XYZ file of C-alpha atoms in Angstrom:
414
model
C 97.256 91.267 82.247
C 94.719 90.784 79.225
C 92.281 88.667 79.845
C 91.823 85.646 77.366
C 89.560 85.578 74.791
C 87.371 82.121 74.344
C 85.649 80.890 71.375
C 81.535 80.918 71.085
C 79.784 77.815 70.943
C 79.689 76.400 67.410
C 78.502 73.173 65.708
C 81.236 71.191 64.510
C 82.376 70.054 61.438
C 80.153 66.701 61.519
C 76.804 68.940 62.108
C 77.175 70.866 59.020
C 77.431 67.754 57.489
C 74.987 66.302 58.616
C 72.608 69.144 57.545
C 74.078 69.169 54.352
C 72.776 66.036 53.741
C 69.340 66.678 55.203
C 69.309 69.431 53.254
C 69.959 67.729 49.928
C 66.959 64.744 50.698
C 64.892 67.578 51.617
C 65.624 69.451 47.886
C 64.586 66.155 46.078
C 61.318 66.145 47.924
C 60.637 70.269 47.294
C 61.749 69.596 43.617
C 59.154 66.615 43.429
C 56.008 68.681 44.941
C 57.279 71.598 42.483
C 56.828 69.542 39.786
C 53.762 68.477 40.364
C 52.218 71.973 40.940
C 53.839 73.239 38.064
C 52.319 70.912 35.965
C 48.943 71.496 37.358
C 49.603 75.089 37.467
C 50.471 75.239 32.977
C 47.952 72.220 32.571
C 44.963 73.968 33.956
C 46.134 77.407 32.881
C 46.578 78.742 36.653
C 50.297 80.039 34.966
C 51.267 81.924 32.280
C 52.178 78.847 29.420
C 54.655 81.288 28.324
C 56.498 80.739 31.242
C 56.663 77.161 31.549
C 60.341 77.401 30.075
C 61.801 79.216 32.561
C 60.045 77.386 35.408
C 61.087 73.534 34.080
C 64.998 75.508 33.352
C 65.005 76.671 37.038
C 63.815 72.840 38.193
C 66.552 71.408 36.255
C 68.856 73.792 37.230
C 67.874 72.662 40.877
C 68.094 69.199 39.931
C 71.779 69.474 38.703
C 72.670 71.475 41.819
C 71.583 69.072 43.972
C 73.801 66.281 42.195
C 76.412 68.000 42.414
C 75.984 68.745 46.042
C 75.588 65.079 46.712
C 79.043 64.117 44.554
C 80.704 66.885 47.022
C 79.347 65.338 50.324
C 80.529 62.116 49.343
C 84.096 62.821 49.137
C 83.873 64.768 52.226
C 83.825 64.355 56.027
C 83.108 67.935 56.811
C 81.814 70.988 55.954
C 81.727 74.230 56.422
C 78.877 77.059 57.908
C 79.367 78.982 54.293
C 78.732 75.816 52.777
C 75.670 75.632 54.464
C 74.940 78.944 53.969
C 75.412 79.004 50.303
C 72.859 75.691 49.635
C 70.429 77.409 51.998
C 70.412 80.891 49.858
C 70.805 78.871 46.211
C 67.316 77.526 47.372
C 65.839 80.756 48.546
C 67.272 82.344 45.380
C 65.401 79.387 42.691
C 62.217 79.636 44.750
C 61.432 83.390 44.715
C 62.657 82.923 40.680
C 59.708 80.022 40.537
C 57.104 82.183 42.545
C 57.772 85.268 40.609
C 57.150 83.328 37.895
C 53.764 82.117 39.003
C 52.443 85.420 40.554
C 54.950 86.567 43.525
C 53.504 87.090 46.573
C 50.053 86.396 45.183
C 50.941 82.782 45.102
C 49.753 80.560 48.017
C 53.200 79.128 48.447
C 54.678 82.553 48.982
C 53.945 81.637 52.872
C 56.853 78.889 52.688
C 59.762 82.257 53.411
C 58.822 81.234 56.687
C 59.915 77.621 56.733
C 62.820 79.227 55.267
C 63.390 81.392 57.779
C 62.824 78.686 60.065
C 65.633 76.611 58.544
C 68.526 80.034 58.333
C 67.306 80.154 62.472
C 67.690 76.280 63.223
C 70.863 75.940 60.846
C 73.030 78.944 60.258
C 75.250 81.195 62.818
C 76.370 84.502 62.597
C 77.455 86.400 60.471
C 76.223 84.073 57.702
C 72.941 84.433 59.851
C 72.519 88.185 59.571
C 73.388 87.934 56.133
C 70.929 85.079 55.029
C 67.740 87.278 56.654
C 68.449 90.172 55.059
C 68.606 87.987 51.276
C 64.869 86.819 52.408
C 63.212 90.269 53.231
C 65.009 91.650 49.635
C 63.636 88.430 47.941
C 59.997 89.065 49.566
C 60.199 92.464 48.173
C 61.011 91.351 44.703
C 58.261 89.176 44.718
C 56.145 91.462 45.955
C 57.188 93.839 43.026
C 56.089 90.597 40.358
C 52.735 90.616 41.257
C 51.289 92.208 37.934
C 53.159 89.468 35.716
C 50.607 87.509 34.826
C 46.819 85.791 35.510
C 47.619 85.510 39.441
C 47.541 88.776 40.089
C 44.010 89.823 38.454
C 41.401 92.047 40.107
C 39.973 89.538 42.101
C 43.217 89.269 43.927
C 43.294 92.316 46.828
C 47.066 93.540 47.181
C 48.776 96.484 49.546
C 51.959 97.590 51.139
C 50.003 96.462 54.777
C 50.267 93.144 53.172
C 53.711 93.142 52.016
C 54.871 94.351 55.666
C 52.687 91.249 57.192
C 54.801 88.753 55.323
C 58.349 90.439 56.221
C 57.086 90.628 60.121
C 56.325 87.079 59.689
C 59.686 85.858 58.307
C 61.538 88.132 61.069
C 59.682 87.160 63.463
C 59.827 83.439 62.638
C 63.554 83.954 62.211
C 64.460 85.538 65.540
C 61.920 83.440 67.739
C 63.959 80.269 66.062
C 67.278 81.335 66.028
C 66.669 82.078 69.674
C 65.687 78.585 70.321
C 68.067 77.100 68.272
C 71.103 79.160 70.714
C 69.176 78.355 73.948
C 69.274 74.708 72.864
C 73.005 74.780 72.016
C 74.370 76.160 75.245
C 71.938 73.378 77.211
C 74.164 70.989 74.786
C 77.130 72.784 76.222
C 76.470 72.790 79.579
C 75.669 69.270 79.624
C 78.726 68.208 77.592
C 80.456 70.443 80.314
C 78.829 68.936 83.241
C 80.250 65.522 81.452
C 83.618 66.164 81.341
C 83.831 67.560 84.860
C 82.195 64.650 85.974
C 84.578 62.327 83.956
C 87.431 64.674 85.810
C 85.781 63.765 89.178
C 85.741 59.975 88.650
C 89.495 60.256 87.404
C 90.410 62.227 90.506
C 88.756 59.526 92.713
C 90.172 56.776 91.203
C 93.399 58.721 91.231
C 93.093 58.782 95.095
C 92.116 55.365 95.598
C 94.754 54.579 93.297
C 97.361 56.391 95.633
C 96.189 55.203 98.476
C 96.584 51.094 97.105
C 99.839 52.056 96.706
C 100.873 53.747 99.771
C 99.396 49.962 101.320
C 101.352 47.639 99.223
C 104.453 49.540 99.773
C 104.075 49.646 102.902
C 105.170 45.606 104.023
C 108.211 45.468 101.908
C 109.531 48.681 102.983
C 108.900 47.815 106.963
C 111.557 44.877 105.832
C 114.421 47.458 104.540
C 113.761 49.536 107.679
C 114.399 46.778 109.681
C 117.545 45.626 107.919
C 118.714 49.305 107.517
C 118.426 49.261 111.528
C 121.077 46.401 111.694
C 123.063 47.735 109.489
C 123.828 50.854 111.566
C 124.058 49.243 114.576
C 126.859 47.578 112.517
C 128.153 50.804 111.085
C 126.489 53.659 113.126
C 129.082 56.474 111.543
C 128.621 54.968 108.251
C 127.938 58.305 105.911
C 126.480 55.946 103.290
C 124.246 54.453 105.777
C 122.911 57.452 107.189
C 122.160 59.155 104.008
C 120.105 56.190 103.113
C 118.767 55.995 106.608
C 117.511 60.214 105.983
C 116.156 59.266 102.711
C 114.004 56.422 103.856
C 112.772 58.655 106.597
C 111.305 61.316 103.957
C 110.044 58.315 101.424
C 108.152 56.520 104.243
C 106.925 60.743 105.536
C 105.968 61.331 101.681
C 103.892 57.613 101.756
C 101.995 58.296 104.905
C 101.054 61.611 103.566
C 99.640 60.093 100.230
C 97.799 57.307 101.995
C 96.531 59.918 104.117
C 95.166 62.422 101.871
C 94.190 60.234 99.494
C 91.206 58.921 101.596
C 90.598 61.503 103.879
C 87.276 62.984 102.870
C 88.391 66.269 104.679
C 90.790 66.636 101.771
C 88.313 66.723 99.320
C 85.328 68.772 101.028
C 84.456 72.329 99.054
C 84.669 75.055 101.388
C 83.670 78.542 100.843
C 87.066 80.867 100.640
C 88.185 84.496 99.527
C 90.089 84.252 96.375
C 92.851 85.857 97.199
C 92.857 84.074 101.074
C 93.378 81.012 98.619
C 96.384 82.419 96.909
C 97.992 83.633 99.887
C 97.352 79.790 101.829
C 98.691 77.880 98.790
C 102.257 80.596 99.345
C 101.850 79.926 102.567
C 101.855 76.506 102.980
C 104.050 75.782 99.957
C 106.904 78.057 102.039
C 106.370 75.863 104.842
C 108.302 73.396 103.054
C 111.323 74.830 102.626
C 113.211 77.850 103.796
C 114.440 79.269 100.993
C 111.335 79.512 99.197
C 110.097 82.500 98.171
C 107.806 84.024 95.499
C 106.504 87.834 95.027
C 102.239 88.107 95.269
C 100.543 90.605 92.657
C 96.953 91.108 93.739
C 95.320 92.781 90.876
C 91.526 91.850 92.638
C 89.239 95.066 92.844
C 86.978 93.446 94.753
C 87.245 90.457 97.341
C 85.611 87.640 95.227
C 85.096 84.431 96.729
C 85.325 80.803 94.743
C 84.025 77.499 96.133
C 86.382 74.487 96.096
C 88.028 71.722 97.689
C 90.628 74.103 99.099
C 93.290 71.774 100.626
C 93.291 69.673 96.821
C 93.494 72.979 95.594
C 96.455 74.678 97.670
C 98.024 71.254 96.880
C 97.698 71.672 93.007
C 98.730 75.377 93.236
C 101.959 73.961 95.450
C 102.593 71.869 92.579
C 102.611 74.978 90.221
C 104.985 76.430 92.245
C 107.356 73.504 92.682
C 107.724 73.437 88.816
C 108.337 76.933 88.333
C 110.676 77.039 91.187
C 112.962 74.230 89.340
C 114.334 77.198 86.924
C 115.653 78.938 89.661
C 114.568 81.868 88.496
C 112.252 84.799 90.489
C 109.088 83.695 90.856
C 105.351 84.841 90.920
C 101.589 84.806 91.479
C 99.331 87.085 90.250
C 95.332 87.208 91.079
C 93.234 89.425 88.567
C 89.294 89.428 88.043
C 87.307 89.769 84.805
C 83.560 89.378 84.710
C 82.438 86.218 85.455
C 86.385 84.569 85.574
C 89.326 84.843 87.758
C 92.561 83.784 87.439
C 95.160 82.956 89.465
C 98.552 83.117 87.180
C 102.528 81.439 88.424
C 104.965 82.967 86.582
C 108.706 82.429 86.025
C 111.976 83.607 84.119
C 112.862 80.156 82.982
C 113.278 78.610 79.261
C 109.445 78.372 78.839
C 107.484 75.468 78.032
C 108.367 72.665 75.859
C 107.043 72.640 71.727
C 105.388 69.433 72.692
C 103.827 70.204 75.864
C 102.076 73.437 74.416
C 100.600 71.302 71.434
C 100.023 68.461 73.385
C 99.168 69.975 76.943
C 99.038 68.578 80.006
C 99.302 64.995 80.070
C 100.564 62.087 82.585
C 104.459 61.267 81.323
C 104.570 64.201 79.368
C 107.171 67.104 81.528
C 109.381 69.704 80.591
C 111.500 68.625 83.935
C 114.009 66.380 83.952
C 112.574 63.379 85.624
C 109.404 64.846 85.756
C 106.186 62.778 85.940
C 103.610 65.535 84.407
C 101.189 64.365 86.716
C 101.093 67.483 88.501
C 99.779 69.828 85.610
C 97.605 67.563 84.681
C 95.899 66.596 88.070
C 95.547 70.504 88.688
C 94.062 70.543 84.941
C 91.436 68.045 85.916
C 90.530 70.160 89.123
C 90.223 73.546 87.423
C 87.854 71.662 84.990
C 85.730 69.946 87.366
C 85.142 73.016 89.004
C 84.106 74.819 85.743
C 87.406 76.712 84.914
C 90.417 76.232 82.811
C 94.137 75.822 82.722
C 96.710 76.948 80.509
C 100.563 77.496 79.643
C 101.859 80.566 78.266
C 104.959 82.081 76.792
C 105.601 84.822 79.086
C 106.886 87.721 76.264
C 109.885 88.676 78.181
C 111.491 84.929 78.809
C 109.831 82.288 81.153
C 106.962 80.097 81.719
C 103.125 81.281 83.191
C 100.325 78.950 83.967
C 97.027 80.288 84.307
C 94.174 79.032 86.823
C 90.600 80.418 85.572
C 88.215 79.613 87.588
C 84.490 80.985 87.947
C 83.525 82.900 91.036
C 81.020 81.569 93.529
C 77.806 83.887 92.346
């Protein structure tokens, strides 16, 4: 079995936007200070006048790609990392134009790669990351390489390579440490979004419980009554096949009641126990056989190692049970594989049936919502809830050959 491939951490759709915009208020305030210094720079003859035409072209230039930047955002709702990527190097681009124009490197404001290398860290991912650092250190160069263009870069000014190399360390160093930040503080935002969910999961599992066990009380009165009117009626009609058959099946309703009121507050139920992996696939078999005779289902252990999970094993044989008691409504062979990947193991049921439903695969599991006839879907979706409370995953697959396989993923206790 392959194992599955998940998706890296990203920032969504609304993020990018959001930067977007931040980015285009913070291009109206560089344009204003770049005004200003230009101006100085020409007035007081710090700059070549010669260039002053290609410095206020490259200002307007900015100007008009910043409105048009703004008319984009407001017709959108999202955006994209390229986007992003391409505003932050159209910037990077018109700023080592302005400083080559006003001495390269030599200029004071040649130190401000770094807050641009501070902004690729905080705002772009890879491979537009990568990409975006490697535009910088060429654009320091070329700056580096305008130094004799005009009065900046006179005698009194002292220039090497040394110094060239300082400025690149700076921006790569600047541009790691805050990319590395940036990540660090992403997963914490994943982990705690995680940790929300799981503990959204819990709350709906409790009230779930609760829930059931409400039920099991109400129903309990009115269904004493038919018991006792079922009596008289077979003392009536003792040999009464219709009778007895309703007798048997209010036997195994008022059995299946009990068992929910039972469970559903016992705190023994729902206490995490240490357990081998594969012990826990081999006591959900187990006890689901119990149940029936002619139940049966083939085990695959794929485990190279004995890995142990932590969980509320009987709520968990009792989900896997319910796994089984779908796929075992094809009538087809069944089975249960265990395999281990680093950091994951799953715990796969597997059948030969007709496979899952168009809408349950785009929808997934969901109360109501059952590829059995008279199905409640509550049982693939309690067991989703459980597998993400307790960090994992679930999910329904195609099986290639014909059939149905839902997959438990689950971490392992480390």
């Amino acid at each position: 079995m392959e194992r599955k491939t998940t998706k890296p951490f990203s920032l969504d759709a609304e993020t990018n936007l959001a930067f977007s915009l931040w980015l285009v208020r913070l291009r109206w305030a560089a344009l204003a200070a770049q005004s200003v210094c230009g101006f100085l720079g020409f007035r007081y003859v710090f700059l070549e006048p010669l260039l002053a035409v290609p410095f206020a072209g490259t200002l307007c230039f900015l100007g008009l790609f910043n409105l048009l930047t703004q008319s984009l955002l407001r017709h959108q709702s999202e955006v994209s990392r390229w986007f992003l990527f391409w505003q932050l190097s159209t910037d990077a681009l018109a700023f080592s134009f302005l400083l080559i124009l006003g001495g390269g490197t030599l200029n004071p404001f040649a130190v401000l790669f770094v807050a641009f290398a501070a902004l690729g860290g905080v705002i772009l991912k890879k491979p537009q990351r990568t990409i975006y650092l490697w535009l910088l250190l060429f654009l320091v160069f070329c700056c580096f390489e305008a130094k004799d263009w005009q009065v900046l870069s006179s005698d009194v000014y002292v220039w090497n390579w040394a110094s060239l190399l300082v400025l690149a360390v700076g921006v790569g160093i600047t541009y790691f440490l805050v990319s590395s930040l940036s990540e660090r503080h992403e997963h914490a935002l994943q982990a705690l979004d995680r940790s929300t969910k799981r503990e959204s999961r819990t709350q709906h599992l409790l009230a779930l419980g609760a829930l059931s066990a409400e039920l099991a009380h109400e129903l309990a009165s009115p269904l004493n009554a038919v018991e006792l009117r079922l009596a008289r009626l077979r003392k009536k009609s003792p040999t009464d096949p219709d009778l007895i058959a309703m007798s048997k099946s209010f036997r195994e309703t008022q059995r299946a009641l009990k068992k929910l009121a039972g469970t559903s507050t016992d705190e023994e139920f729902f206490r995490w126990e240490e357990i081998s992996f594969r012990e826990l696939g081999e006591q959900a078999i187990r006890k689901w056989k119990e149940l029936g005779p002619d139940r049966t289902v083939t085990l695959s252990n794929q485990l190279k190692t004995e890995p142990k999970v932590k969980v509320p094993v009987a709520l968990m044989e009792k989900a896997i049970g319910n796994l089984l008691d779908n796929a075992a409504f094809t009538q087809t062979p069944l089975e249960m594989e265990l395999a281990e990947f680093p950091g994951e193991l799953q715990l796969s049921v597997m059948d030969s049936g007709p496979g899952w439903s168009q809408e349950l695969r785009a929808e997934g599991p969901r109360p109501h919502l059952s590829s059995r006839p008279g199905g409640t879907g509550l049982g693939l979706f309690n067991c989703q809830s459980l597998c993400e409370v307790l960090g994992g995953e679930l999910e329904l697959i195609d099986r290639p050959q014909g059939g149905a396989i839902v997959r438990i993923s689950l971490p392992p206790k480390a």
